[in-house]
Amino acid sequence: MQAVLEHSPPAGATARTTKRTGFLLLSPSVLILLVWSIVPLIMTLWYSLQNYNLVDPTLHGFAGIDNYWYLLTDPDFLHALLNTLVLVAGVLVISIGGATLLAVLYDQEFFGRGIARIMVISPFFIMPTVSALLWKNLMLHPIYGVYSAMMRAVGLTPIDWLARFPLMTVMMIVAWEWLPFAVLILLTAVQSLDGEQREAARMDGAGPIARFRYIILPHLGRAISVVVMIETIYLLTIFAEISVTTAGGPGVASTNLAYLIYSRALLQFDVGGASAGGVVAIVIANIVAIFLVRAVARNLEA
Amino acid sequence: MATVELKNLRKTYLTEEIIKGISLSIEEHEFVVFVGPSGCGKSTLLRMIAGLEDITSGDLLIDGQRVNDVEPGKRGLAMVFQSYALYPHMNVYKNMEFGLKLSGMPEAERRAKIENVARTLQLEPYLNHKPGQLSGGQRQRVAIGRAIVRNPKVFLFDEPLSNLDAALRGQMRVELSALHRKLGATTIYVTHDQVEAMTMADKIVVLQKGVVEQIGSPLELYHHPRNLFVARFIGSPPMNFFSAIFQGGDAAGSSVQLRDGSTLYVPVTSPGLLPGTKVTVGIRPEHVELASSGPNSGVVEVIERLGAITLVHVRMPDGEIIVVQTDGAVLTDVNSPISLTLPPRNCHLFAPDGLAFEACHRHPLAA
Amino acid sequence: MALKAKTSTRIGVTILGWGIALWLFFPIFWMILTSFKSEVQAISTPPKLFFMPTLSSYAEVFERANYWHFALNTVTVSVAATAIAIALAVPAAYSMAFMPSKRTRGTLLWMLSTRMLPPVGVLVPIYILARNTHLLDTCTGLAIVDMLTNLPIIVWMLYTFFREVPAPILEAGRMDGATRWQEMTMVLLPLALPGIASTALLSLILCWNEAFWSLNLTSSHAAPLTAFIASFSSPEGLFFGKLSAASTLAVAPILVFGWISQKQLVRGLTFGAVK
Ligand SMILES: Nc1ncnc2c1ncn2[C@@H]1O[C@H](COP(=O)(O)OP(=O)(O)OP(=O)(O)O)[C@@H](O)[C@H]1O
Ligand SMILES: [Mg+2]
């Protein structure tokens, strides 16, 4: 595949038409995505250099790098940055680790497997606002939540999870939403492992653990790359779950970059500061993207 | 029906030249076969003719018209792919109909044509089947049928039989030859298979690394290979080669000294060659004769009995192996000493640059 | 002995498989259950599993907000965004899969990387652009944004499907005289239909559940179900019955849709990772 992707089209007449057709077919998507990614970026850059606060119109004019300076020296910023990375990494580890095991489990034949599988993937269809509300109120509410009731039933004192462990709790909620997606993809991958390969491993006397380690895991490499790629895209920008459950608090304990910028822009009406945050978020996203693309792209091709 | 002419065709991928200037003319009704080792550019050349690959330089003429820049569908060709490439979502009838429909042929005419072709190819019972429900041989027929209904000026085949088992391949080969005789269409056929090339072709084009090594009728290539490559490539089991020293020649032949000191007077001309030059002698296994004693003696190393014929591998004193094709009932044993007779009229001589010396007499079947 | 071990393994797998499934599904089950409780039952401690079901929460939700208005907005936006994105992505993916150039790989990765820009980073300019073009609080505006956010992933998915279509089949079409357009519509699309279907399904799900833009770019006129549910979140957080009823109403259509189409969806979610 590499070879085909990288050979440049030859330069004859029909090749030129092919090249032109290919370009023409591709260009609508490329153009609108270019506009979509460039125009707002330039505008954000521009605002980030301005004093621009919606509630204080007296404050205006060129700000230089003040907004950035203000942001980067703000301890909240570092905190939010760290929270973002913890969230992304934590959810990736939980969802991929869990999904790998679940994929092997739901690959086994058992009574009612079809229904059990549908139940497992269901959280993927639930909108983030709903799952956040669901967990915050029905499940984890310190008085009325089901989990609190269960803890009381076994003689423990219920914990106010969102107040005590805000980041971890948000992470669990998000992992609950994204685990099914990883299961969907990894299960398909496990099932595509052909019977002969497994039989051969069994003939070689490989036990279940060795089979998992040497046959199944290597086979899942590409599928895991896909999950990492897609989930990271979404996890970098988690917003609704935080907004609904903790509103970033207490303090900034569960504030990620997306939420920090949001609270600057819409809650403090500081367009300039929010834009500077936006630029920083974009830069960070790009750094992550470069690493991710480097690590994953090789796996995605071929 | 049409003529096809290739004028110095070239094809470059990136910086690598895959087709290095091929010129060739194909007559009306002719059945031309491209052969050559894997990766030599057969498919690429065929696809350039089809219009699926772009021509980097040179001219492609069909019926005298330059068609380099004509869309594949408008060149008046039909192609049968190795993988058949049937439309999986259409039944057999629709597969054959697709091209006709695109060309705007009226419904009634299409139906008549398809039914006619389906009858010829014994596909009538399967017209409503999807390709997935057919056997390999039937798919092959549909692919051929799809090509025939369009009534093309030229048929292109890229290893069409290579996915079939041996028996079916033999049968389809005969059917294709019969079909070609019946339709009389100009045909270009790519294959790996010696038997297909020898039995079907009016003209064989031997390619190597994007270059034409020789063009000729099957028996011309067999009896008068132009160089070492063609000599080795055509014929199965392949020709035997061993080195010898050129001693001198005249209008009726050239004499060479073999390793064991014996001389051979081969009826080929050798203009300008200096005595003492190292040359290569080639002789096909079916032309070597066994003798119980005499010069050229060696030891039998392996015997392959195929029933009708026997292949005897003889190790010569200098270590070289010479394969002899002989009678199925020959009585020899492994490790027994044996002598070989090399009939000079069946020997070929090759100069150090690999080119064959010209035979003094053309073979009657390869005139 | 061996048989016995096998039976016990099977029982273990069954218990584990069902246990985990029930545990993961439990919050959804509980939400649906609670939606049929009265407010008093909903907050009873310990929580009740058996009770007299009532539709009172649903009645109140319907009374307070025009559910159909929100639902219609969500459906309109999701379907429109998906349809436009697929229409744009099919030619792009076709071009990448069958007319690759040395820039193809880079283009695809660049497209995906645009998806990694945090929306919040460009919220202000997008908001201002939407306001200035009168697209704020319109289904059109939201559909455009949803379409753009999903386009890269849709192109990628379609690309992986198209690459599985053997090139000779398209070439046969070309030999049969098909133009590029006919080749795409009459040969490729029917072949890739299952892939296109699952791509569309995924896009519908993602659009349906998209929260950030729908909360920030709409207020009343074009507000979709995510806004509907948000309106029930803060002031009435403790009215579990109503909250559950509203949540159930917001997710029910896509949940049922997802259950029905999951087989189809799974086929497409491989992103070419399975082969
Ligand atoms: N798209 C391509 N990009 C780069 N090189 C190519 C491409 N297609 C073919 N080649 C190269 O061109 C050469 C000729 O290929 P071609 O398929 O024509 O060989 P062939 O004679 O048909 O071989 P085979 O008998 O195995 O089918 C090969 O070396 C191949 O690597
Ligand atoms: Mg080939």
CSV table of N, CA and C in Angstrom, one decimal, chain B residues 188-240:
chain,number,residue,atom,x,y,z
B,188,ILE,N,-5.1,-10.0,-27.8
B,188,ILE,CA,-3.8,-9.9,-27.1
B,188,ILE,C,-4.0,-10.6,-25.8
B,189,TYR,N,-3.1,-11.5,-25.5
B,189,TYR,CA,-3.3,-12.5,-24.4
B,189,TYR,C,-2.0,-12.5,-23.6
B,190,VAL,N,-2.1,-12.3,-22.3
B,190,VAL,CA,-0.9,-12.3,-21.4
B,190,VAL,C,-1.0,-13.6,-20.6
B,191,THR,N,0.1,-14.3,-20.6
B,191,THR,CA,0.1,-15.6,-19.8
B,191,THR,C,1.5,-15.9,-19.3
B,192,HIS,N,1.5,-16.8,-18.3
B,192,HIS,CA,2.7,-17.4,-17.8
B,192,HIS,C,2.9,-18.8,-18.4
B,193,ASP,N,1.8,-19.3,-18.9
B,193,ASP,CA,1.8,-20.7,-19.2
B,193,ASP,C,2.3,-21.0,-20.6
B,194,GLN,N,3.4,-21.8,-20.7
B,194,GLN,CA,4.0,-22.2,-21.9
B,194,GLN,C,3.0,-22.8,-22.9
B,195,VAL,N,2.2,-23.7,-22.3
B,195,VAL,CA,1.4,-24.4,-23.2
B,195,VAL,C,0.3,-23.5,-23.8
B,196,GLU,N,-0.2,-22.6,-23.0
B,196,GLU,CA,-1.2,-21.6,-23.6
B,196,GLU,C,-0.5,-20.8,-24.7
B,197,ALA,N,0.7,-20.4,-24.4
B,197,ALA,CA,1.4,-19.5,-25.4
B,197,ALA,C,1.7,-20.3,-26.7
B,198,MET,N,2.2,-21.5,-26.6
B,198,MET,CA,2.5,-22.3,-27.7
B,198,MET,C,1.3,-22.7,-28.5
B,199,THR,N,0.2,-23.1,-27.8
B,199,THR,CA,-0.9,-23.6,-28.6
B,199,THR,C,-1.8,-22.6,-29.1
B,200,MET,N,-1.9,-21.4,-28.5
B,200,MET,CA,-2.9,-20.5,-28.9
B,200,MET,C,-2.4,-19.4,-29.8
B,201,ALA,N,-1.1,-19.1,-29.7
B,201,ALA,CA,-0.6,-17.9,-30.3
B,201,ALA,C,-0.4,-18.0,-31.8
B,202,ASP,N,-0.7,-17.0,-32.5
B,202,ASP,CA,-0.2,-16.8,-33.9
B,202,ASP,C,1.2,-16.2,-33.8
B,203,LYS,N,1.4,-15.4,-32.7
B,203,LYS,CA,2.6,-14.7,-32.6
B,203,LYS,C,2.9,-14.5,-31.1
B,204,ILE,N,4.1,-14.8,-30.7
B,204,ILE,CA,4.5,-14.7,-29.3
B,204,ILE,C,5.4,-13.5,-29.2
B,205,VAL,N,5.2,-12.7,-28.1
B,205,VAL,CA,6.1,-11.6,-27.8
B,205,VAL,C,6.8,-12.0,-26.5
B,206,VAL,N,8.1,-12.2,-26.5
B,206,VAL,CA,8.8,-12.5,-25.3
B,206,VAL,C,9.3,-11.2,-24.7
B,207,LEU,N,8.9,-10.9,-23.4
B,207,LEU,CA,9.4,-9.7,-22.8
B,207,LEU,C,10.3,-10.0,-21.6
B,208,GLN,N,11.2,-9.1,-21.4
B,208,GLN,CA,12.0,-9.2,-20.2
B,208,GLN,C,12.4,-7.8,-19.7
B,209,LYS,N,12.1,-7.5,-18.5
B,209,LYS,CA,12.4,-6.2,-17.9
B,209,LYS,C,12.0,-5.0,-18.8
B,210,GLY,N,10.8,-5.2,-19.4
B,210,GLY,CA,10.3,-4.1,-20.1
B,210,GLY,C,10.8,-3.9,-21.5
B,211,VAL,N,11.5,-5.0,-22.0
B,211,VAL,CA,12.1,-4.9,-23.3
B,211,VAL,C,11.6,-6.2,-24.1
B,212,VAL,N,11.4,-6.0,-25.4
B,212,VAL,CA,11.1,-7.2,-26.2
B,212,VAL,C,12.3,-8.0,-26.5
B,213,GLU,N,12.3,-9.3,-26.2
B,213,GLU,CA,13.5,-10.1,-26.5
B,213,GLU,C,13.3,-10.7,-27.9
B,214,GLN,N,12.1,-11.1,-28.2
B,214,GLN,CA,11.9,-11.7,-29.5
B,214,GLN,C,10.4,-11.7,-29.9
B,215,ILE,N,10.1,-11.6,-31.1
B,215,ILE,CA,8.7,-11.7,-31.6
B,215,ILE,C,8.7,-12.7,-32.7
B,216,GLY,N,7.8,-13.7,-32.6
B,216,GLY,CA,7.7,-14.7,-33.7
B,216,GLY,C,6.7,-15.7,-33.4
B,217,SER,N,6.5,-16.6,-34.4
B,217,SER,CA,5.5,-17.6,-34.2
B,217,SER,C,6.1,-18.6,-33.2
B,218,PRO,N,5.2,-19.4,-32.5
B,218,PRO,CA,5.6,-20.3,-31.5
B,218,PRO,C,6.8,-21.1,-31.9
B,219,LEU,N,6.7,-21.7,-33.1
B,219,LEU,CA,7.7,-22.6,-33.5
B,219,LEU,C,9.0,-21.9,-33.9
B,220,GLU,N,8.9,-20.7,-34.4
B,220,GLU,CA,10.0,-19.9,-34.7
B,220,GLU,C,10.8,-19.7,-33.4
B,221,LEU,N,10.1,-19.4,-32.3
B,221,LEU,CA,10.8,-19.2,-31.0
B,221,LEU,C,11.4,-20.5,-30.5
B,222,TYR,N,10.7,-21.5,-30.8
B,222,TYR,CA,11.2,-22.8,-30.3
B,222,TYR,C,12.4,-23.3,-31.1
B,223,HIS,N,12.4,-23.1,-32.4
B,223,HIS,CA,13.5,-23.6,-33.2
B,223,HIS,C,14.6,-22.6,-33.4
B,224,HIS,N,14.2,-21.3,-33.4
B,224,HIS,CA,15.2,-20.3,-33.7
B,224,HIS,C,15.2,-19.2,-32.6
B,225,PRO,N,15.5,-19.5,-31.4
B,225,PRO,CA,15.5,-18.5,-30.4
B,225,PRO,C,16.6,-17.5,-30.7
B,226,ARG,N,16.2,-16.2,-30.5
B,226,ARG,CA,17.2,-15.2,-30.9
B,226,ARG,C,18.3,-15.0,-30.0
B,227,ASN,N,18.1,-15.4,-28.7
B,227,ASN,CA,19.2,-15.2,-27.7
B,227,ASN,C,19.0,-16.2,-26.6
B,228,LEU,N,20.0,-16.2,-25.7
B,228,LEU,CA,20.0,-17.1,-24.6
B,228,LEU,C,18.7,-17.0,-23.7
B,229,PHE,N,18.2,-15.8,-23.5
B,229,PHE,CA,17.0,-15.6,-22.7
B,229,PHE,C,15.8,-16.4,-23.3
B,230,VAL,N,15.6,-16.1,-24.6
B,230,VAL,CA,14.4,-16.8,-25.2
B,230,VAL,C,14.6,-18.3,-25.2
B,231,ALA,N,15.9,-18.7,-25.5
B,231,ALA,CA,16.1,-20.1,-25.6
B,231,ALA,C,15.8,-20.8,-24.2
B,232,ARG,N,16.1,-20.1,-23.2
B,232,ARG,CA,15.9,-20.7,-21.8
B,232,ARG,C,14.4,-20.6,-21.5
B,233,PHE,N,13.8,-19.5,-21.9
B,233,PHE,CA,12.4,-19.3,-21.5
B,233,PHE,C,11.4,-20.1,-22.2
B,234,ILE,N,11.6,-20.4,-23.5
B,234,ILE,CA,10.6,-21.1,-24.3
B,234,ILE,C,11.1,-22.6,-24.3
B,235,GLY,N,10.1,-23.5,-24.0
B,235,GLY,CA,10.4,-24.9,-24.0
B,235,GLY,C,10.4,-25.4,-22.6
B,236,SER,N,9.9,-26.6,-22.4
B,236,SER,CA,9.8,-27.2,-21.0
B,236,SER,C,10.0,-28.7,-21.1
B,237,PRO,N,10.9,-29.3,-20.4
B,237,PRO,CA,11.9,-28.7,-19.6
B,237,PRO,C,12.9,-27.8,-20.4
B,238,PRO,N,13.5,-26.8,-19.7
B,238,PRO,CA,14.3,-25.9,-20.5
B,238,PRO,C,15.5,-26.5,-21.2
B,239,MET,N,16.0,-25.7,-22.1
B,239,MET,CA,17.2,-26.1,-22.9
B,239,MET,C,18.4,-26.3,-22.0
B,240,ASN,N,19.2,-27.3,-22.4
B,240,ASN,CA,20.5,-27.5,-21.6
B,240,ASN,C,21.6,-26.6,-22.2
